[in-house]
PDB file of C-alpha atoms and ligand atoms in Angstrom:
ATOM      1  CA  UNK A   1       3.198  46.415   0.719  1.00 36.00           C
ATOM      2  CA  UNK A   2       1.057  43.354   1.986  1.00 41.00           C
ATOM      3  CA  UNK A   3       0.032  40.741  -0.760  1.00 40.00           C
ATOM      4  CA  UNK A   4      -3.866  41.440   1.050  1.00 43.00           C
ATOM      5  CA  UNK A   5      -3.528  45.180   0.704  1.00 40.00           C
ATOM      6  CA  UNK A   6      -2.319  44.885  -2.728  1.00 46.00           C
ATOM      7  CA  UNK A   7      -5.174  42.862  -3.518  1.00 42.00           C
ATOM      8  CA  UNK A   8      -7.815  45.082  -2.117  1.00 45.00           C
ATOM      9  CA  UNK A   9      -6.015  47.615  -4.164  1.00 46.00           C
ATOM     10  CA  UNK A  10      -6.484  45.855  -7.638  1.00 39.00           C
ATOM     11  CA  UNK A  11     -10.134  44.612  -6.780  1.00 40.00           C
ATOM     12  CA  UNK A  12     -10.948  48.439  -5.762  1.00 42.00           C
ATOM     13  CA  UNK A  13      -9.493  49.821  -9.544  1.00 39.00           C
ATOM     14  CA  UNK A  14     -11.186  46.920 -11.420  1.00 37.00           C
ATOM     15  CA  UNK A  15     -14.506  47.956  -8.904  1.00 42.00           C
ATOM     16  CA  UNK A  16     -13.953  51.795 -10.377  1.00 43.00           C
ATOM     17  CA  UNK A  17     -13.117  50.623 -13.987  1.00 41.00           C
ATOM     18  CA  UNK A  18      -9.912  52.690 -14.214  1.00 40.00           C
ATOM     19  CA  UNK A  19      -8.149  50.791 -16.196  1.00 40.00           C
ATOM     20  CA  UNK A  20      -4.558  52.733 -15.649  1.00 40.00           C
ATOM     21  CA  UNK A  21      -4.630  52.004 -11.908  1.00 41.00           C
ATOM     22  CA  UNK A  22      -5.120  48.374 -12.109  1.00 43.00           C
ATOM     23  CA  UNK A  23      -1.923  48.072 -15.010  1.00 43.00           C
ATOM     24  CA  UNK A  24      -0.770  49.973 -12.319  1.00 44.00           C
ATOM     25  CA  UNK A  25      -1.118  47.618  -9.601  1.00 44.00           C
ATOM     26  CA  UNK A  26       0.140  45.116 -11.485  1.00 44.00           C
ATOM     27  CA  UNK A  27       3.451  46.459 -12.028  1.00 47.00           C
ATOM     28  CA  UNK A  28       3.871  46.982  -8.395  1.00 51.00           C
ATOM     29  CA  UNK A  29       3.297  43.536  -7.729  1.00 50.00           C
ATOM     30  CA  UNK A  30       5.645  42.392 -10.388  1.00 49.00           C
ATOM     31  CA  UNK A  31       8.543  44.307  -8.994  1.00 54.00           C
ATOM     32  CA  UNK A  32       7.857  43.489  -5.179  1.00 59.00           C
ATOM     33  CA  UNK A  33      10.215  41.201  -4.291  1.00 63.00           C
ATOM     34  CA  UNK A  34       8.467  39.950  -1.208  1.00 64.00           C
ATOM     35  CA  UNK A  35       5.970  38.955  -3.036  1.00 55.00           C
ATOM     36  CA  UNK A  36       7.893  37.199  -5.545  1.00 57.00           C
ATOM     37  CA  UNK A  37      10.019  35.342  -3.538  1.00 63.00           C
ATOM     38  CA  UNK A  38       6.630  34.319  -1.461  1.00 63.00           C
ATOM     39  CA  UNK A  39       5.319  32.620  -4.924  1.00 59.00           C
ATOM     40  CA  UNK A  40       8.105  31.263  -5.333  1.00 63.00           C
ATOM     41  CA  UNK A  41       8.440  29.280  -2.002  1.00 67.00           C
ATOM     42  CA  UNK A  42       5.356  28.317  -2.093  1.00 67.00           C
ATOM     43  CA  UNK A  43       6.091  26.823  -5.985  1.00 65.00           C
ATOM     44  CA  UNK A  44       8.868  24.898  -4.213  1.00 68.00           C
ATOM     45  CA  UNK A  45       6.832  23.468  -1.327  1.00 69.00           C
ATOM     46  CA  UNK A  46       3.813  22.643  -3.374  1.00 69.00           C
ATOM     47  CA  UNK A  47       6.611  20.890  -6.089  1.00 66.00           C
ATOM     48  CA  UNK A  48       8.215  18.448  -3.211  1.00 66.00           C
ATOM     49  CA  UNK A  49       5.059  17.582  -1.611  1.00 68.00           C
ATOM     50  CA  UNK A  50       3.618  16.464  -5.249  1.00 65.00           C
ATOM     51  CA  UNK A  51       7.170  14.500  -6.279  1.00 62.00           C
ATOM     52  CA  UNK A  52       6.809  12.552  -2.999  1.00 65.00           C
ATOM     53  CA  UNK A  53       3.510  11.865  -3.221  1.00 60.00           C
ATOM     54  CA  UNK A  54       3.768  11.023  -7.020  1.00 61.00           C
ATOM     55  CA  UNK A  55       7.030   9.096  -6.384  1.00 83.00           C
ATOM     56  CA  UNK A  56       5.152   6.933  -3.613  1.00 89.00           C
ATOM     57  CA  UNK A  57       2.406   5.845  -6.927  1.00 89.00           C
ATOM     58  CA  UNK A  58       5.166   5.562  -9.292  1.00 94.00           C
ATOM     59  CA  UNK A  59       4.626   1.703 -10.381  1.00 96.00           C
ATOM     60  CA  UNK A  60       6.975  -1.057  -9.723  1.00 96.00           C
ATOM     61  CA  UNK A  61       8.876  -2.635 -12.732  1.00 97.00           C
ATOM     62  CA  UNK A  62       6.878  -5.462 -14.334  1.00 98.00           C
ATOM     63  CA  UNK A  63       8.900  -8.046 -16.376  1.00 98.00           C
ATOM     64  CA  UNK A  64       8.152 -10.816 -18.965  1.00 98.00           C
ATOM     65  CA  UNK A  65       7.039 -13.920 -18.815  1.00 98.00           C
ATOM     66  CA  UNK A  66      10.717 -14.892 -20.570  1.00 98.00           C
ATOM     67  CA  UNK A  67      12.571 -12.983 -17.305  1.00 98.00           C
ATOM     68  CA  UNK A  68      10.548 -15.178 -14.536  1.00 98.00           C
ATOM     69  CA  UNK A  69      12.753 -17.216 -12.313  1.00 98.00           C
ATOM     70  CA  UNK A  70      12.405 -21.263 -12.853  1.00 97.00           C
ATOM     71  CA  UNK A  71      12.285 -21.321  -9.042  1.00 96.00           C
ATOM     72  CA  UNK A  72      10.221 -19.655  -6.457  1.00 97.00           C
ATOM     73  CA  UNK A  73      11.489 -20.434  -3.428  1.00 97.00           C
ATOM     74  CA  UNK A  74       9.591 -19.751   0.013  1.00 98.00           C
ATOM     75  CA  UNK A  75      10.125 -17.802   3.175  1.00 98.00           C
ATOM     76  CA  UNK A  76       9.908 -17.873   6.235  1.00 98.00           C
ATOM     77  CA  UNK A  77       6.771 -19.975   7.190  1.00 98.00           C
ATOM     78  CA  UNK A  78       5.848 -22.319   4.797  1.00 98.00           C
ATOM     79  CA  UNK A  79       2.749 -24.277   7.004  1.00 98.00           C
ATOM     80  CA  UNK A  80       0.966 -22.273   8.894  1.00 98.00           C
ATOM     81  CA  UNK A  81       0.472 -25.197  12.119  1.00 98.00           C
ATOM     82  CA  UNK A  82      -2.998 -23.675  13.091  1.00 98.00           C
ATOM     83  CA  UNK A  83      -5.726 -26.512  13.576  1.00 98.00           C
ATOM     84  CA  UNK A  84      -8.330 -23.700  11.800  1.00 98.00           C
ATOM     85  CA  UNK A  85      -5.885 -23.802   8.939  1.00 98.00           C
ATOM     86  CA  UNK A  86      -4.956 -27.227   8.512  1.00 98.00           C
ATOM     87  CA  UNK A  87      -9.151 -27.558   8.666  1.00 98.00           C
ATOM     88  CA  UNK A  88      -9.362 -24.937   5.437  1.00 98.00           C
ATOM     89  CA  UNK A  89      -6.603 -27.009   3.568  1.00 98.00           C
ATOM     90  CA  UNK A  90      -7.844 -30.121   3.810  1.00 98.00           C
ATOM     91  CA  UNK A  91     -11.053 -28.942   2.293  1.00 98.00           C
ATOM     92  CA  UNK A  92      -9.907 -26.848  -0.348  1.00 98.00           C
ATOM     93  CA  UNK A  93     -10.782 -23.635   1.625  1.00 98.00           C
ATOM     94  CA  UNK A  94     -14.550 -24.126   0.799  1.00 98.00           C
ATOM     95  CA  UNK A  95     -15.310 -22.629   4.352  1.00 98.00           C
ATOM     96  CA  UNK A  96     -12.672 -20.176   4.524  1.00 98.00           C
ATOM     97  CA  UNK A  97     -13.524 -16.464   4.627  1.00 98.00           C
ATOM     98  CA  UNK A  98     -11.577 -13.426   4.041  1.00 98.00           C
ATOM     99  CA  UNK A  99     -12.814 -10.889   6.571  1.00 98.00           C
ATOM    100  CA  UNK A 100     -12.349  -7.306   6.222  1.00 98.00           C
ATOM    101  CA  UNK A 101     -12.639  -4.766   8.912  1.00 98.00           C
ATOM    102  CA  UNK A 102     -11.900  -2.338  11.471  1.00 98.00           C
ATOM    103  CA  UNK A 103     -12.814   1.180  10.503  1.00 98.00           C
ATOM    104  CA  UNK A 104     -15.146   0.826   7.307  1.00 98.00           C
ATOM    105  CA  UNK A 105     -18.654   1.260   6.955  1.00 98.00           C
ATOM    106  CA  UNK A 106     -20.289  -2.126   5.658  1.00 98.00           C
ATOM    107  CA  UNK A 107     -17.797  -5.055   6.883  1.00 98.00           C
ATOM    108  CA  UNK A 108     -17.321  -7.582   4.557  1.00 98.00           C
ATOM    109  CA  UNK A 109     -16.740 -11.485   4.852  1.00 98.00           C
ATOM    110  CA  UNK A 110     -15.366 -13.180   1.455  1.00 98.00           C
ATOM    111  CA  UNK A 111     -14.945 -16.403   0.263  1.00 98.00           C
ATOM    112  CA  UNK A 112     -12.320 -17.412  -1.784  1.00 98.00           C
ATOM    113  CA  UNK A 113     -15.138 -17.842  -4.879  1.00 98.00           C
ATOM    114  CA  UNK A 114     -15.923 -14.733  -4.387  1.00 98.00           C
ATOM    115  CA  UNK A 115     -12.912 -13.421  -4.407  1.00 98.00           C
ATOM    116  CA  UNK A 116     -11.763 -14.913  -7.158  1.00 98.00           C
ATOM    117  CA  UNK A 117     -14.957 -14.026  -9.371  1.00 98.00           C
ATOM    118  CA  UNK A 118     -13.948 -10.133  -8.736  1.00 98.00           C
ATOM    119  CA  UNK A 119     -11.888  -8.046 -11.620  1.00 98.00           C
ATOM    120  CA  UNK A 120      -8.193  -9.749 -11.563  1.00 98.00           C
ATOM    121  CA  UNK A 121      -4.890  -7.899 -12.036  1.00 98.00           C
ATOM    122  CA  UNK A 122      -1.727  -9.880 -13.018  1.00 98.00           C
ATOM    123  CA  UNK A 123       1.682  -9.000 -12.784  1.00 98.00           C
ATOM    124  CA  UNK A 124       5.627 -10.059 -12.915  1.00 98.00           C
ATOM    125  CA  UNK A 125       7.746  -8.685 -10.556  1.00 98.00           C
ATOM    126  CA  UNK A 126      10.513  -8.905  -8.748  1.00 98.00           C
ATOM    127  CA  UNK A 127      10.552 -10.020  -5.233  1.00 98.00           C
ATOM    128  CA  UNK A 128      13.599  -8.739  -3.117  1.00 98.00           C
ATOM    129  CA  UNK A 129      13.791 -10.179   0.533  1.00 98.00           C
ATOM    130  CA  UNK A 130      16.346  -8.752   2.771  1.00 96.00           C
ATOM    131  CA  UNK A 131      18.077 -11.703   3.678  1.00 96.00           C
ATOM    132  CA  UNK A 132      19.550 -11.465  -0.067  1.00 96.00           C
ATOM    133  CA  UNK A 133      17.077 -13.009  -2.131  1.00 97.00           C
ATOM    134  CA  UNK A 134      15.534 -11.888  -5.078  1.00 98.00           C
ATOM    135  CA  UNK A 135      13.291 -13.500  -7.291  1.00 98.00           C
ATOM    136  CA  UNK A 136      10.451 -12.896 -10.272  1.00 98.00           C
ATOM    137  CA  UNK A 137       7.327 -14.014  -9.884  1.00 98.00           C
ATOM    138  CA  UNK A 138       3.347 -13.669 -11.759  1.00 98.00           C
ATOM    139  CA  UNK A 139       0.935 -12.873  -9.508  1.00 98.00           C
ATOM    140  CA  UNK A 140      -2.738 -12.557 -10.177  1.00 98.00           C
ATOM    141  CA  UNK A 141      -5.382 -11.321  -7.614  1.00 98.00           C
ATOM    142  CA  UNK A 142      -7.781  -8.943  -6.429  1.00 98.00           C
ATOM    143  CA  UNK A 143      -6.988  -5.127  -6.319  1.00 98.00           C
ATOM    144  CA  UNK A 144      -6.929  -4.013  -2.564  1.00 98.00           C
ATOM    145  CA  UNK A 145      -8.620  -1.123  -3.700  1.00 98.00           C
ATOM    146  CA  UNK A 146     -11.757  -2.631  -4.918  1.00 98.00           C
ATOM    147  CA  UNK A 147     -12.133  -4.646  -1.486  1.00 98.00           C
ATOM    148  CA  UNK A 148     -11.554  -0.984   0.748  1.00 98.00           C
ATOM    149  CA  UNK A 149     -13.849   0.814  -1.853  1.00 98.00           C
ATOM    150  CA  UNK A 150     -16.469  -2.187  -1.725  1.00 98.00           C
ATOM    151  CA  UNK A 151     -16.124  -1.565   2.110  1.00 98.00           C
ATOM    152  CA  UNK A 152     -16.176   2.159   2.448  1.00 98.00           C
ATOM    153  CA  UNK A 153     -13.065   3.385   4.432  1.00 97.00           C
ATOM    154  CA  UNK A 154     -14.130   5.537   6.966  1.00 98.00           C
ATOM    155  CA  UNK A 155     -12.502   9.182   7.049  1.00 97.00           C
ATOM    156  CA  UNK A 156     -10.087   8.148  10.602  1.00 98.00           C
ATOM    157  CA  UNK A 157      -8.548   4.946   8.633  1.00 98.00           C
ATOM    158  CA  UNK A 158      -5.119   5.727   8.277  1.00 98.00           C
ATOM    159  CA  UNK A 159      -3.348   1.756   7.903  1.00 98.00           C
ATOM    160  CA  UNK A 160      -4.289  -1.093   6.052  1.00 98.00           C
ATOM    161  CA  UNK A 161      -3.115  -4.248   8.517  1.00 98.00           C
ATOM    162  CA  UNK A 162      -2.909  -7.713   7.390  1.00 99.00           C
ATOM    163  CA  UNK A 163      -3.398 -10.376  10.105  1.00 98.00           C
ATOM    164  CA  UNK A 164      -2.383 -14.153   9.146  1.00 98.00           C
ATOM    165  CA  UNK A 165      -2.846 -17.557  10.315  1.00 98.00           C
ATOM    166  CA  UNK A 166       0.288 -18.470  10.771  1.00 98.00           C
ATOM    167  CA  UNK A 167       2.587 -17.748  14.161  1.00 98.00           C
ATOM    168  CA  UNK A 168       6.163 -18.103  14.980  1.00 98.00           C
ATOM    169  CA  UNK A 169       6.481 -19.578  18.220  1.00 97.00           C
ATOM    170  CA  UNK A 170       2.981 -17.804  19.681  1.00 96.00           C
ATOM    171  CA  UNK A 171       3.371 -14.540  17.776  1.00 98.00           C
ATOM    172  CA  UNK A 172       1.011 -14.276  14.984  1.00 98.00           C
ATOM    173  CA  UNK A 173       2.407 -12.418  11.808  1.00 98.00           C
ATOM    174  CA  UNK A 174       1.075  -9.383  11.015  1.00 98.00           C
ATOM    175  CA  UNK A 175       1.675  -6.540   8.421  1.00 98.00           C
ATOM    176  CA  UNK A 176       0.898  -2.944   7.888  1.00 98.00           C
ATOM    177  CA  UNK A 177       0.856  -0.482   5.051  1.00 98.00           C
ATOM    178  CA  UNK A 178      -0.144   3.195   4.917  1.00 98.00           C
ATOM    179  CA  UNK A 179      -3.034   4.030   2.579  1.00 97.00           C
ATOM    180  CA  UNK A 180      -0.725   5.393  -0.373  1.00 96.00           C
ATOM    181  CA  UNK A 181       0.359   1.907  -0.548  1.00 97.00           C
ATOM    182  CA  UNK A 182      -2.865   0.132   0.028  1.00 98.00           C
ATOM    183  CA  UNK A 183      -4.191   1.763  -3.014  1.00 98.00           C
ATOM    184  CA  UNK A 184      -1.463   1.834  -5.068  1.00 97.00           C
ATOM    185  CA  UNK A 185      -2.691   0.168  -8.542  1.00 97.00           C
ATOM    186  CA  UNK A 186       0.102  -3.273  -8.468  1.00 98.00           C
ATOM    187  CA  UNK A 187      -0.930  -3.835  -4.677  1.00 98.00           C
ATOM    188  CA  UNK A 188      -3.153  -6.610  -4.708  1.00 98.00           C
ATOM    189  CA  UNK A 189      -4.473  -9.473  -2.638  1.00 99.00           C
ATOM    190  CA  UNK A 190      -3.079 -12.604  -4.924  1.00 99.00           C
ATOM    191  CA  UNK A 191      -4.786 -16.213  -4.854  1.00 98.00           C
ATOM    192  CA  UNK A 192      -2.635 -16.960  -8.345  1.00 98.00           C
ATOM    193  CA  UNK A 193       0.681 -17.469  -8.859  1.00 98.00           C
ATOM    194  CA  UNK A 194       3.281 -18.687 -11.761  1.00 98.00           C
ATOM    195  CA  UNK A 195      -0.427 -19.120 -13.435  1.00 98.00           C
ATOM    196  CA  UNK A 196      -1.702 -21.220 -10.754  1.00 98.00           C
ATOM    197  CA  UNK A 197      -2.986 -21.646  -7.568  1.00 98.00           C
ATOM    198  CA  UNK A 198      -1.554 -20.239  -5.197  1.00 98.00           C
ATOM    199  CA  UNK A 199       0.707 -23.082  -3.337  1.00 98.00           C
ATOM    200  CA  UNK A 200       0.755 -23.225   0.545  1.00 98.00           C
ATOM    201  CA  UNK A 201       4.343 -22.389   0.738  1.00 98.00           C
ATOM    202  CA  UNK A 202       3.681 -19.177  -0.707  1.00 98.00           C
ATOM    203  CA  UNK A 203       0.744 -18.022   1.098  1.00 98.00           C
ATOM    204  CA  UNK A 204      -2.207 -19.894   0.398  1.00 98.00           C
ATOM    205  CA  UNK A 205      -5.777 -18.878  -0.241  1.00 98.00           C
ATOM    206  CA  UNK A 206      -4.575 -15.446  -0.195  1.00 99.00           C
ATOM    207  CA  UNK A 207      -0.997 -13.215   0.116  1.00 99.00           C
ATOM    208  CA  UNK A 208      -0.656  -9.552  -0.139  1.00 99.00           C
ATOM    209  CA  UNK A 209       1.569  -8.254  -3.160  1.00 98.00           C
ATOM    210  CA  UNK A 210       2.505  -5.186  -2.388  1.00 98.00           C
ATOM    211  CA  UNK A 211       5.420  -4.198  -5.134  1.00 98.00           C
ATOM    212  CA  UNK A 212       6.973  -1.280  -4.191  1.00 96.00           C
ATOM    213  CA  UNK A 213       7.830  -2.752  -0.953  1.00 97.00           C
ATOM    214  CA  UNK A 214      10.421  -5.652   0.901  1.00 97.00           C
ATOM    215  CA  UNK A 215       9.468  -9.331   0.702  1.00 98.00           C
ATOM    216  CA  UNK A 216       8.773  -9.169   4.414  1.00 98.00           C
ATOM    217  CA  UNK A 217       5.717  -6.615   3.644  1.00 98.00           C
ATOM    218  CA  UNK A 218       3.758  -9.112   1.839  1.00 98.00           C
ATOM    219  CA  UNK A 219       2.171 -11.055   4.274  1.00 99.00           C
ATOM    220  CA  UNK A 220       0.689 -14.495   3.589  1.00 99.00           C
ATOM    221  CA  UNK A 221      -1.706 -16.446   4.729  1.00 99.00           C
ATOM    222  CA  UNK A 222      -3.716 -13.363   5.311  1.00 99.00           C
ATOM    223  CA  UNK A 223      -7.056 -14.057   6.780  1.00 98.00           C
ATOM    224  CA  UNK A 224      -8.181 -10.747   8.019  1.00 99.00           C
ATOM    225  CA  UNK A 225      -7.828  -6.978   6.412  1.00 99.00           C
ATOM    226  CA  UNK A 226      -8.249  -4.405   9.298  1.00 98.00           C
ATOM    227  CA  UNK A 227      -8.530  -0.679   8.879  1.00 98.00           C
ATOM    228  CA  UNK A 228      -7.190   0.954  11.616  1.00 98.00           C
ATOM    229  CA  UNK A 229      -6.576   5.147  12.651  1.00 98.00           C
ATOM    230  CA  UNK A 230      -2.861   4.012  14.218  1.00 98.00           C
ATOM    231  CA  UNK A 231      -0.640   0.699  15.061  1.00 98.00           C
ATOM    232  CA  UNK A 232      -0.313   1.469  18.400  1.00 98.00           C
ATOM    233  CA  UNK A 233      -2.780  -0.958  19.693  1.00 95.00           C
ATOM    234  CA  UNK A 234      -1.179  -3.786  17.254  1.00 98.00           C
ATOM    235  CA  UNK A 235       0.743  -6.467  18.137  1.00 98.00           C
ATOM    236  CA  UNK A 236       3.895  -4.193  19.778  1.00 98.00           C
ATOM    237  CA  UNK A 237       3.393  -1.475  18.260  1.00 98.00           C
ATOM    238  CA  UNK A 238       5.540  -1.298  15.443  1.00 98.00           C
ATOM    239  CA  UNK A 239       3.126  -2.237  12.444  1.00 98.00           C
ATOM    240  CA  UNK A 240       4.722  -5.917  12.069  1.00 98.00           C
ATOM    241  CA  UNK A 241       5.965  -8.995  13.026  1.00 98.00           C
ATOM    242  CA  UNK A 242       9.570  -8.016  12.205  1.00 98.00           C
ATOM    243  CA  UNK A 243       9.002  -4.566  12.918  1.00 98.00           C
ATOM    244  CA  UNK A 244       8.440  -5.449  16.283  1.00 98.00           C
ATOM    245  CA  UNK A 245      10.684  -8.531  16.869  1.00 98.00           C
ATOM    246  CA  UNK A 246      13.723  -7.599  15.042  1.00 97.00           C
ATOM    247  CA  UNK A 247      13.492  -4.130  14.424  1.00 97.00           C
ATOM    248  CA  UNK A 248      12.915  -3.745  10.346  1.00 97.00           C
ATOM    249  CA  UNK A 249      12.109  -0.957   9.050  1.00 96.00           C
ATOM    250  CA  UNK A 250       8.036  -0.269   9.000  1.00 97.00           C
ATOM    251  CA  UNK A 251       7.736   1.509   5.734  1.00 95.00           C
ATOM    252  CA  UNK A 252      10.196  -1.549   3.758  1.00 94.00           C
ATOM    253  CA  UNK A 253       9.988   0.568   0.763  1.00 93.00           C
ATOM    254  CA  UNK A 254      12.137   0.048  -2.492  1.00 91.00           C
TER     255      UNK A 254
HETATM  256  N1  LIG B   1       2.357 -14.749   6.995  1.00 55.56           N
HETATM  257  C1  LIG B   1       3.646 -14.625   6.618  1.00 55.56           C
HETATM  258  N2  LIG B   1       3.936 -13.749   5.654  1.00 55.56           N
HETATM  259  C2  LIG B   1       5.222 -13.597   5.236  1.00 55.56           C
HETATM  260  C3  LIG B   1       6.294 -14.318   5.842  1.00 55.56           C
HETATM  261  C4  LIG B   1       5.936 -15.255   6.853  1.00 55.56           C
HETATM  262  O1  LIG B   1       6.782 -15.974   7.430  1.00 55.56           O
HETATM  263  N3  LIG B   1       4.607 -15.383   7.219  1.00 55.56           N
HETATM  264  N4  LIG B   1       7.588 -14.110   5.427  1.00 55.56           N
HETATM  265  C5  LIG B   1       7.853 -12.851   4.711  1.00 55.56           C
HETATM  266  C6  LIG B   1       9.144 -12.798   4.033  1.00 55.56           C
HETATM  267  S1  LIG B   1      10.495 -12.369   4.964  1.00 55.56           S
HETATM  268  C7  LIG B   1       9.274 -12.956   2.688  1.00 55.56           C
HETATM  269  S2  LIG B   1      10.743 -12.731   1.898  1.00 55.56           S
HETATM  270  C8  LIG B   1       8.111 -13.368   1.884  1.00 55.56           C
HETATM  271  C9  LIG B   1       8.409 -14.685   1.226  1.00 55.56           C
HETATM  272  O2  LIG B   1       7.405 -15.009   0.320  1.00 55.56           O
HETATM  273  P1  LIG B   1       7.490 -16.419  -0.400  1.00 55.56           P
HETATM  274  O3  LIG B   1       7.393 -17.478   0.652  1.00 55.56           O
HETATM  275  O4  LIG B   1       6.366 -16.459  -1.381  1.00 55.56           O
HETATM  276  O5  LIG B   1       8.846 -16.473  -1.084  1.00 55.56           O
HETATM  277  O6  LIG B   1       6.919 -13.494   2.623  1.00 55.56           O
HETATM  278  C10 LIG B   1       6.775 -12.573   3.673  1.00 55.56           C
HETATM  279  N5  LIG B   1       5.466 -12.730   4.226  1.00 55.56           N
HETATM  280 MO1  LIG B   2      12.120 -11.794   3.473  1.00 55.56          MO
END
């Protein structure tokens, strides 16, 4: 017996108002197995696809002032050598303008005032870099979420990428996170850290904090948010700097 016959079936008795047939129907749904098992399946699909999705926006451990580590060291680049950038530095960043992109509906160009004037999160978390660092940090910046929102994402964005002023050898670093991540609630773009300023070596104006993921995720130096429908047309390819000159992983989860 077909689930669609079946239902015809009960709709038809409760139609005629004879109560016996529906009980009746019932029953024979209860005992066909076919049927059962198809519930169940789909019980078991619908449970995985939920447990990875909720897994994915399960929050990153936050920590205590107490556990933060009396040294922060820096990766990677700690200058970015640009002319542009040096320019920004020396004053203060006063010109300096976050741009965000790509495919959105109203563009939008920030400075770091105005960035900095917008609701603040703040957390302490745990850095781990695959090189064999690890390290706990407070960061304090701008949801990523209110920036997207603020833009309007348009319906064929599928990847947040982060482009950043700084280059190693002519290669400029880039990142790239799917949409899960970009508006997970700890991923943020920070201007703050250890209750200050952001310093240079960490990513001055602005770094992405993105918790769940590997230190080499969370680009600094970021000058430019891009919504984008796929990474092919990025850099190499491969959704980041590493990605594409060393082979990491893209999605640097932990
Ligand atoms: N723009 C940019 N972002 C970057 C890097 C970099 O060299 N340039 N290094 C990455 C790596 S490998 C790590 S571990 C962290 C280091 O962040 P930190 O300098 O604040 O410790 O930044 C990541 N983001
Ligand atoms: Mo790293």
């Amino acid at each position: 017996m077909s689930l669609s016959l079946s239902r015809r079936r009960l709709i038809g008795s409760i139609a005629a108002g004879t109560g016996g047939l529906l009980l009746a129907g019932c029953d024979r749904l209860n005992r066909n197995d076919d049927f059962r098992e198809t519930l169940r399946g789909a019980e078991r699909l619908t449970m995985r696809a939920q447990r990875l999705i909720s897994d994915r926006g399960a929050l990153a451990r936050e920590y205590t002032a107490a556990d933060m580590s009396p040294i922060f060291r820096a990766n990677g680049n700690r200058m970015p050598a640009s002319a542009d950038y040096q320019r920004h530095l020396a004053s203060g960043f006063r010109e300096w303008r976050l741009q965000v992109d790509g495919l959105v509906a109203r563009p939008l160009s920030l400075s770091l005032d105005a960035i900095r004037r917008l609701p603040t999160r703040t957390q302490i978390t745990r850095h781990d870099c695959v090189e064999g660092w690890s390290a706990i940090g407070q960061w304090t910046g701008v949801p990523l979420k209110l920036l997207l929102d603020a833009a309007g994402m348009r319906q064929s964005a599928r990847y947040i990428v982060f482009h950043c002023a700084d280059t190693f050898g002519p290669v400029p670093y880039y990142e790239s996170i799917d949409l899960i991540d970009a508006f997970h609630p700890q991923t943020i773009l920070a201007w703050g850290m250890n209750g200050r300023m952001l310093p240079v070596a960490n990513g001055a104006p602005l770094r992405l904090r993105v918790e769940r993921m590997l230190g080499y995720k969370h680009a600094k130096y970021v000058m430019r948010v891009e919504a984008v429908a796929s990474l092919a047309g990025i850099g190499q390819g491969k959704g980041g700097y590493w990605e594409d000159s060393h082979d990491y992983e893209w999605y640097g989860g932990i």
